[in-house]
Coordinates of C-alpha atoms and ligand atoms in Angstrom, one line a residue:
M3 CA 32.3 25.8 57.0
A4 CA 30.5 26.9 53.8
I5 CA 29.3 23.4 53.4
R6 CA 27.7 23.3 56.8
L7 CA 26.3 26.8 56.4
R8 CA 24.3 25.8 53.3
P9 CA 22.0 23.2 54.8
F10 CA 21.5 25.4 57.8
A11 CA 20.5 28.4 55.6
I12 CA 18.2 26.2 53.6
G13 CA 16.6 24.7 56.8
A14 CA 16.2 28.2 58.4
G15 CA 14.8 29.7 55.2
L16 CA 12.3 26.8 55.0
V17 CA 11.1 27.3 58.6
L18 CA 10.9 31.1 58.2
S19 CA 8.9 30.8 54.9
L20 CA 6.4 28.4 56.5
L21 CA 6.0 30.7 59.5
L22 CA 5.4 33.6 57.1
I23 CA 2.8 31.6 55.1
G24 CA 1.0 30.4 58.2
G25 CA 1.2 33.9 59.8
G26 CA -0.7 35.6 57.1
Y27 CA 2.1 36.8 54.9
P28 CA 1.7 34.4 52.0
R29 CA 3.4 36.5 49.3
L30 CA 6.6 37.0 51.3
G31 CA 6.4 33.4 52.6
Y32 CA 6.1 31.8 49.1
A33 CA 8.7 34.2 47.6
L34 CA 11.1 33.0 50.3
F35 CA 10.0 29.4 49.8
L36 CA 10.7 29.5 46.1
A37 CA 14.1 31.1 46.7
V38 CA 15.0 28.3 49.2
L39 CA 13.8 25.6 46.8
T40 CA 16.0 27.2 44.0
G41 CA 19.0 27.3 46.4
F42 CA 18.4 23.6 47.3
C43 CA 18.2 22.5 43.6
L44 CA 21.3 24.4 42.7
S45 CA 23.3 23.0 45.5
T46 CA 22.1 19.4 46.1
S47 CA 23.7 16.3 44.6
L48 CA 20.3 14.6 44.2
S49 CA 19.4 13.6 40.7
L50 CA 17.2 16.0 38.7
N51 CA 14.5 13.3 38.7
A52 CA 14.5 13.1 42.5
Q53 CA 14.4 16.9 42.7
I54 CA 11.4 17.1 40.3
G55 CA 9.7 14.4 42.4
I56 CA 10.3 16.5 45.5
G57 CA 9.0 19.6 43.8
A58 CA 5.8 17.9 42.6
L59 CA 5.2 16.2 46.0
L60 CA 5.5 19.5 47.9
A61 CA 3.2 21.2 45.4
V62 CA 0.5 18.5 45.9
L63 CA 0.9 18.8 49.7
F64 CA 0.5 22.6 49.6
G65 CA -2.2 22.3 47.0
V66 CA -4.5 20.0 49.0
I67 CA -4.2 22.0 52.3
P68 CA -7.3 24.2 52.2
G69 CA -6.4 27.9 52.3
S70 CA -2.7 27.3 51.8
G71 CA -2.7 30.1 49.3
V72 CA -0.2 28.3 47.1
E73 CA -2.0 29.4 43.9
I74 CA -0.2 32.7 44.1
V75 CA 3.1 31.0 43.0
H76 CA 1.5 30.7 39.6
V77 CA 3.5 33.6 38.4
A78 CA 6.7 31.6 38.9
G79 CA 5.3 28.8 36.8
R80 CA 4.5 31.3 34.0
V81 CA 8.1 32.6 34.2
F82 CA 9.4 29.0 33.8
I83 CA 7.2 28.4 30.8
A84 CA 8.3 31.7 29.3
M85 CA 12.0 30.6 29.8
L86 CA 11.3 27.4 27.9
K87 CA 9.4 29.2 25.1
M88 CA 12.3 31.7 24.7
L89 CA 14.5 28.9 23.4
I90 CA 12.2 27.1 21.0
A91 CA 12.8 29.1 17.8
P92 CA 16.7 29.0 18.0
M93 CA 16.7 25.4 19.2
I94 CA 14.6 24.2 16.2
L95 CA 16.5 26.3 13.7
L96 CA 19.9 25.2 14.9
S97 CA 19.1 21.6 15.6
I98 CA 17.6 21.0 12.1
S99 CA 20.1 23.1 10.1
T100 CA 23.2 21.6 11.7
G101 CA 21.7 18.1 11.5
I102 CA 21.2 18.4 7.8
A103 CA 24.4 20.3 7.1
Q104 CA 26.4 17.5 8.8
M105 CA 24.8 15.0 6.4
G106 CA 27.3 16.3 3.9
E107 CA 28.8 12.9 4.0
A108 CA 25.5 11.4 3.1
R109 CA 26.1 12.6 -0.4
A110 CA 29.3 10.8 -0.5
L111 CA 27.5 7.7 0.8
G112 CA 25.2 7.9 -2.2
R113 CA 21.6 6.9 -1.9
M114 CA 22.0 5.9 1.7
G115 CA 21.3 9.4 3.0
V116 CA 17.9 9.5 1.2
R117 CA 17.0 6.1 2.4
V118 CA 17.9 6.9 6.0
V119 CA 15.8 10.1 6.0
A120 CA 12.9 8.2 4.5
L121 CA 13.2 5.5 7.2
Y122 CA 13.3 8.1 9.9
L123 CA 10.1 9.7 8.5
L124 CA 8.4 6.3 8.1
T125 CA 9.0 5.2 11.7
M126 CA 7.9 8.5 13.1
S127 CA 4.8 8.5 10.9
F128 CA 3.9 5.1 12.2
A129 CA 4.5 6.3 15.8
V130 CA 2.3 9.4 15.4
A131 CA -0.5 7.4 13.6
T132 CA -0.4 4.8 16.5
G133 CA -0.7 7.6 19.0
L134 CA -3.6 9.3 17.2
V135 CA -5.5 6.1 16.7
L136 CA -5.1 5.1 20.4
V137 CA -5.9 8.5 21.8
N138 CA -9.1 8.7 19.6
L139 CA -10.1 5.2 20.8
V140 CA -9.5 5.7 24.5
R141 CA -10.2 9.5 24.6
P142 CA -8.3 10.2 27.9
G143 CA -9.6 13.3 29.7
A144 CA -12.8 13.4 27.6
E145 CA -15.0 12.8 30.7
S146 CA -13.3 15.6 32.5
T147 CA -15.2 18.2 34.4
L148 CA -12.1 20.2 34.9
R149 CA -12.9 22.5 32.1
E150 CA -15.5 24.1 34.3
T151 CA -12.8 25.3 36.7
P152 CA -11.5 28.8 36.3
F153 CA -8.0 27.5 35.3
F154 CA -9.4 26.0 32.1
S155 CA -12.5 28.0 31.3
E156 CA -10.5 31.2 30.6
A157 CA -8.4 29.5 28.0
V158 CA -11.4 27.7 26.4
G159 CA -12.9 31.1 25.6
T160 CA -9.8 32.0 23.5
Q161 CA -9.6 28.6 22.0
A162 CA -13.1 28.5 20.7
T163 CA -12.4 31.6 18.6
N164 CA -9.1 30.2 17.3
L165 CA -10.6 27.0 15.9
A166 CA -13.9 28.5 14.8
G167 CA -14.9 27.4 11.4
D168 CA -12.9 24.2 10.8
L169 CA -11.3 24.5 7.4
S170 CA -11.8 22.1 4.5
L171 CA -8.7 20.1 3.7
G172 CA -7.9 22.1 0.5
E173 CA -8.2 25.5 2.3
F174 CA -6.2 24.2 5.1
L175 CA -3.3 23.0 2.8
L176 CA -3.3 26.3 0.9
Q177 CA -3.3 28.2 4.2
T178 CA -0.4 26.1 5.4
V179 CA 1.6 26.8 2.2
F180 CA 1.3 30.5 2.7
Q181 CA 2.1 30.3 6.4
V182 CA 5.2 28.3 5.7
L183 CA 6.6 30.6 3.0
E184 CA 7.2 33.4 5.4
N185 CA 10.2 35.7 5.8
P186 CA 12.4 33.6 8.1
L187 CA 13.5 36.6 10.2
V188 CA 9.9 37.5 10.9
S189 CA 9.0 33.9 11.8
L190 CA 12.1 33.7 14.1
T191 CA 11.2 36.8 16.0
E192 CA 7.6 35.8 16.2
G193 CA 8.4 32.2 17.0
R194 CA 6.3 30.6 14.2
I195 CA 7.6 27.1 13.9
L196 CA 6.7 25.8 10.5
P197 CA 8.4 28.6 8.5
I198 CA 11.5 28.2 10.7
V199 CA 11.6 24.5 10.0
L200 CA 11.4 25.1 6.2
F201 CA 14.1 27.7 6.4
A202 CA 16.3 25.4 8.6
I203 CA 15.9 22.6 6.0
L204 CA 16.8 24.9 3.1
L205 CA 19.7 26.3 5.0
G206 CA 21.1 22.9 5.8
L207 CA 20.6 21.7 2.2
A208 CA 22.3 24.8 0.8
L209 CA 25.2 24.4 3.1
I210 CA 25.7 20.8 1.8
Q211 CA 25.6 22.1 -1.7
I212 CA 28.2 24.9 -1.3
G213 CA 30.5 22.5 0.4
P214 CA 33.8 23.9 1.9
R215 CA 32.7 27.5 1.3
G216 CA 30.0 27.1 3.9
Q217 CA 32.3 25.5 6.5
N218 CA 32.7 28.6 8.6
L219 CA 28.9 29.1 8.8
V220 CA 28.5 25.4 9.8
E221 CA 31.0 25.9 12.6
L222 CA 29.1 29.0 13.7
L223 CA 25.8 27.2 13.7
L224 CA 27.2 24.3 15.6
A225 CA 28.7 26.6 18.2
G226 CA 25.3 28.4 18.4
Y227 CA 23.6 25.0 18.9
A228 CA 26.0 24.1 21.7
V229 CA 25.2 27.4 23.4
V230 CA 21.5 26.9 23.2
M231 CA 21.9 23.4 24.6
K232 CA 23.8 24.9 27.5
I233 CA 21.1 27.4 28.3
I234 CA 18.4 24.8 28.1
H235 CA 20.5 22.7 30.6
W236 CA 20.6 25.7 33.0
F237 CA 16.8 26.3 32.7
I238 CA 16.0 22.6 33.1
R239 CA 17.9 22.7 36.4
L240 CA 15.2 25.0 37.6
A241 CA 12.5 22.6 36.5
P242 CA 11.7 21.5 40.1
V243 CA 10.9 25.1 41.1
G244 CA 8.8 25.7 37.9
I245 CA 7.0 22.4 38.4
F246 CA 6.3 23.2 42.0
A247 CA 4.7 26.5 41.0
L248 CA 2.7 25.0 38.1
I249 CA 1.4 22.0 40.0
G250 CA 0.8 23.9 43.2
H251 CA -1.4 26.4 41.4
L252 CA -3.1 23.6 39.4
V253 CA -3.9 21.4 42.5
A254 CA -5.0 24.4 44.6
T255 CA -7.4 25.6 41.9
I256 CA -8.8 22.4 40.4
G257 CA -8.2 19.7 43.1
F258 CA -6.0 16.7 43.0
Q259 CA -8.1 13.6 42.6
E260 CA -9.7 14.2 39.2
L261 CA -6.5 15.5 37.8
A262 CA -4.6 12.5 39.1
E263 CA -7.2 10.1 37.5
H264 CA -6.9 11.7 34.1
L265 CA -3.2 11.8 34.2
L266 CA -3.1 8.1 35.1
E267 CA -5.4 7.4 32.1
F268 CA -3.2 9.6 29.9
S269 CA 0.0 7.9 31.1
L270 CA -1.5 4.5 30.4
V271 CA -2.3 5.5 26.8
V272 CA 1.2 6.9 26.3
I273 CA 2.8 3.8 27.7
G274 CA 0.5 1.5 25.7
G275 CA 1.2 3.4 22.5
T276 CA 5.0 3.5 23.1
L277 CA 5.0 -0.3 23.8
F278 CA 3.0 -0.9 20.7
Q279 CA 5.6 1.1 18.7
A280 CA 8.5 -0.6 20.5
L281 CA 7.2 -4.2 20.5
V282 CA 5.1 -4.4 17.4
I283 CA 5.7 -1.7 14.8
L284 CA 9.5 -1.3 15.0
P285 CA 10.3 -5.1 15.3
L286 CA 7.9 -5.7 12.4
L287 CA 9.8 -3.1 10.3
A288 CA 13.1 -4.7 11.2
W289 CA 11.8 -8.1 10.3
V290 CA 10.1 -7.1 7.0
L291 CA 12.8 -4.7 5.8
A292 CA 15.9 -6.3 7.2
G293 CA 15.0 -9.9 8.1
V294 CA 16.0 -9.4 11.7
G295 CA 13.5 -11.2 14.0
P296 CA 11.9 -9.4 17.0
V297 CA 13.8 -11.5 19.6
E298 CA 17.2 -11.0 17.9
L299 CA 16.5 -7.2 17.7
L300 CA 15.4 -6.7 21.2
R301 CA 18.0 -9.0 22.7
G302 CA 20.7 -7.2 20.6
I303 CA 19.7 -3.7 21.8
R304 CA 18.6 -4.5 25.4
E305 CA 21.6 -2.8 27.0
A306 CA 20.9 0.4 25.0
L307 CA 17.2 0.3 26.0
V308 CA 18.2 0.1 29.7
V309 CA 20.6 3.0 29.4
A310 CA 18.0 5.0 27.5
F311 CA 15.4 4.3 30.2
S312 CA 17.8 5.4 33.0
T313 CA 19.3 8.5 31.3
S314 CA 16.2 9.8 29.4
S315 CA 18.7 10.9 26.7
S316 CA 19.2 9.4 23.3
V317 CA 22.5 11.3 22.9
A318 CA 23.9 10.1 26.2
T319 CA 22.9 6.5 25.2
L320 CA 24.7 6.8 21.8
P321 CA 27.9 5.0 22.7
V322 CA 26.0 2.0 24.0
T323 CA 23.6 2.1 21.1
T324 CA 26.5 2.0 18.7
R325 CA 28.2 -0.9 20.4
C326 CA 24.9 -2.9 20.5
V327 CA 24.1 -2.6 16.8
E328 CA 27.7 -3.2 15.7
D329 CA 28.5 -6.1 18.0
N330 CA 25.1 -7.8 18.2
L331 CA 23.3 -6.9 15.0
D332 CA 26.1 -6.9 12.5
V333 CA 25.7 -3.2 11.5
P334 CA 29.0 -1.9 10.0
P335 CA 30.6 1.2 11.5
S336 CA 30.2 3.0 8.1
V337 CA 26.4 2.8 8.7
S338 CA 26.2 3.2 12.4
S339 CA 28.5 6.2 12.5
F340 CA 26.1 8.0 10.2
V341 CA 22.7 6.7 11.1
L342 CA 23.0 6.8 14.9
P343 CA 24.3 10.2 15.8
L344 CA 21.9 11.8 13.3
G345 CA 19.1 9.7 14.5
A346 CA 19.8 10.6 18.2
T347 CA 18.7 14.2 17.4
V348 CA 16.4 13.8 14.4
N349 CA 14.6 10.4 14.7
M350 CA 12.3 10.4 17.7
D351 CA 9.5 8.0 17.5
G352 CA 8.6 8.0 21.2
T353 CA 8.7 11.8 21.4
A354 CA 6.5 12.2 18.3
L355 CA 4.0 9.7 19.6
Y356 CA 3.9 11.3 23.0
E357 CA 3.4 14.8 21.7
A358 CA 0.4 13.7 19.5
I359 CA -1.3 11.9 22.4
A360 CA -0.6 14.7 24.8
A361 CA -2.0 17.4 22.5
L362 CA -5.3 15.5 22.1
F363 CA -5.4 14.8 25.8
V364 CA -5.2 18.5 26.5
A365 CA -7.8 19.2 23.9
N366 CA -10.1 16.5 25.5
I367 CA -9.6 18.1 28.9
Y368 CA -10.6 21.5 27.5
G369 CA -13.6 19.8 25.8
I370 CA -12.4 20.9 22.3
D371 CA -12.9 18.8 19.2
L372 CA -9.9 19.4 17.0
G373 CA -11.5 17.9 13.9
I374 CA -9.6 16.2 11.0
S375 CA -7.6 19.3 10.0
G376 CA -6.6 19.9 13.7
Q377 CA -5.4 16.3 13.9
L378 CA -3.6 16.6 10.6
V379 CA -1.8 19.7 12.0
I380 CA -0.9 17.7 15.1
F381 CA 0.4 14.8 12.9
L382 CA 2.7 17.1 11.0
V383 CA 3.8 19.3 13.9
A384 CA 4.5 16.3 16.2
I385 CA 6.9 14.9 13.6
V386 CA 8.5 18.3 12.9
T387 CA 9.0 19.2 16.6
A388 CA 10.3 15.7 17.4
I389 CA 12.8 16.2 14.6
G390 CA 13.7 19.6 16.1
A391 CA 14.0 18.3 19.7
P392 CA 17.5 17.5 20.9
G393 CA 18.1 14.0 22.4
I394 CA 18.4 15.2 25.9
P395 CA 16.2 14.7 29.0
S396 CA 12.9 16.8 28.9
A397 CA 13.5 18.1 25.4
G398 CA 9.9 17.0 24.6
M399 CA 8.7 19.3 27.4
V400 CA 10.0 22.3 25.5
T401 CA 8.7 21.3 22.1
M402 CA 5.3 20.3 23.5
I403 CA 4.4 23.9 23.9
V404 CA 4.8 24.3 20.1
V405 CA 2.4 21.4 19.4
L406 CA -0.2 22.8 21.7
E407 CA 0.0 26.3 20.3
S408 CA -0.1 25.0 16.7
V409 CA -3.7 24.1 17.2
G410 CA -4.5 27.1 19.3
L411 CA -4.3 25.3 22.7
P412 CA -2.7 27.4 25.4
G413 CA 1.0 26.6 25.9
E414 CA 0.4 27.0 29.6
A415 CA -1.5 23.7 29.6
V416 CA 1.9 22.1 29.4
G417 CA 1.8 22.6 33.2
I418 CA -0.6 19.6 33.4
L419 CA 1.8 17.4 31.5
L420 CA 4.9 18.5 33.4
T421 CA 3.7 16.6 36.4
I422 CA 4.5 13.3 34.7
D423 CA 6.8 14.3 32.0
R424 CA 10.0 12.9 33.6
F425 CA 8.4 9.6 34.1
L426 CA 7.1 9.3 30.6
D427 CA 10.4 10.6 29.2
T428 CA 12.0 7.3 30.2
F429 CA 9.6 5.3 28.0
R430 CA 9.7 7.7 25.0
T431 CA 13.5 7.8 25.0
M432 CA 13.6 4.0 24.8
A433 CA 11.4 4.1 21.7
N434 CA 13.6 6.9 20.3
V435 CA 16.7 4.8 20.7
E436 CA 15.0 1.6 19.3
G437 CA 13.8 3.6 16.3
D438 CA 17.4 4.6 15.5
T439 CA 18.6 1.0 15.8
V440 CA 15.9 -0.3 13.5
V441 CA 16.8 2.4 10.9
A442 CA 20.5 1.4 11.2
V443 CA 19.7 -2.3 10.8
C444 CA 17.4 -1.7 7.8
T445 CA 20.0 0.5 6.2
A446 CA 22.8 -2.0 6.8
R447 CA 20.8 -4.8 5.2
S448 CA 19.7 -2.7 2.3
I449 CA 23.2 -1.7 1.1
G450 CA 24.3 -5.4 1.0
P451 CA 27.4 -7.1 2.3
S452 CA 29.8 -5.8 -0.4
A453 CA 29.0 -2.2 0.2
R454 CA 29.1 -2.8 4.0
A455 CA 32.7 -4.0 3.7
T456 CA 33.8 -0.6 2.3
P457 CA 33.2 2.2 4.7
Ligands
LIG529 N1 14.5 12.6 26.2 C1 14.3 12.3 24.9 C2 15.5 11.8 24.2 O1 16.6 12.1 24.6 C3 13.7 13.5 24.1 C4 12.4 14.0 24.7 O2 12.4 14.6 25.8 O3 11.4 13.5 24.2 O4 15.4 11.1 23.2

């Protein structure tokens, strides 16, 4: 009985909300509509991707109907972004500190740990550099007239003061040093990311150093990390409602066509950059550093790439990634069991590349020139936040807010990116997984056959 009641209640609620909206009670109508949409999302067996697609489609439909009044749902979008922001600081602290603390075995594996971390940083630096070059060449969103609409112009006012007086490189570096050396408790409560990252790295390293004495704290941090992941999972289940509210407001206030054109241009730049990383940079690294040819590499990991594309989760792909590198690319379990699980949460080439391009795209739309120091901040913050992002669907959606705010862009602009985040997540997850496999292959080759024989 309860099963039949639910679709009936959802259908009746939908009709009633539309009647209220059309009958001149938009506040009540949209409140009911959001409640119905939430009930639908929490009870349907449709995939999250499909639900987000439905939310976005409905938002565009309402948005293009003149006088639909959908812009008043904006507040629900702001609540959704606030929910995501709420978790950024604990997520980054716990993800990085537990990631490093668990590298305890890296010490036992000698220089391998250092080499692996260096390779993670190398592949991510290439990814962000590729993204920045491409976005500077194509300049998606630069021709936009959207900045003249009220949605954008309010934020531009604030932004101009934030970036006023572009600093020299020396001043910028000095300022960054002081910003990073902040009391960790203050930065945690105020959500300042760079000091949190530094503290998380120090915490992780200290935990490795003190060995068994720190075991209880490691367990506690790991439990905390699992809890934060669970809450993110709950919040992301509400993404279709949040996305409906954000897109509905956006389309109703700035129109659909121009936004769609710029988003298409942006998506093409992201896909182009991701493919360049996946088909040129990473295979080249595997070839130069490990002597594994591009065809051998891509053929060996193709199953993992397909799973990454369909799950949008590096962590969920992990079993397949491990089987691919061990069976097809001759990576010993002693290497894969260390490099891949750590890489699934730490090494994110696709995410770093995406975040760099997305930040400059938003700046272009707002008509803001970030200058060299702004782009340098993006370079660093994109890598740092990609390291801090967990390997789950839409993690980049959460950390994107940090990248935007690091250069003074309004975090709310993430609403523009959310429209196509799930689609682009599939591509960036593939590059994330491929990056891990390349690091595994390079590490396996560098330690030589004798070392490989002894786990
Ligand atoms: N979905 C990505 C991954 O699991 C993370 C992200 O959202 O960028 O690798």
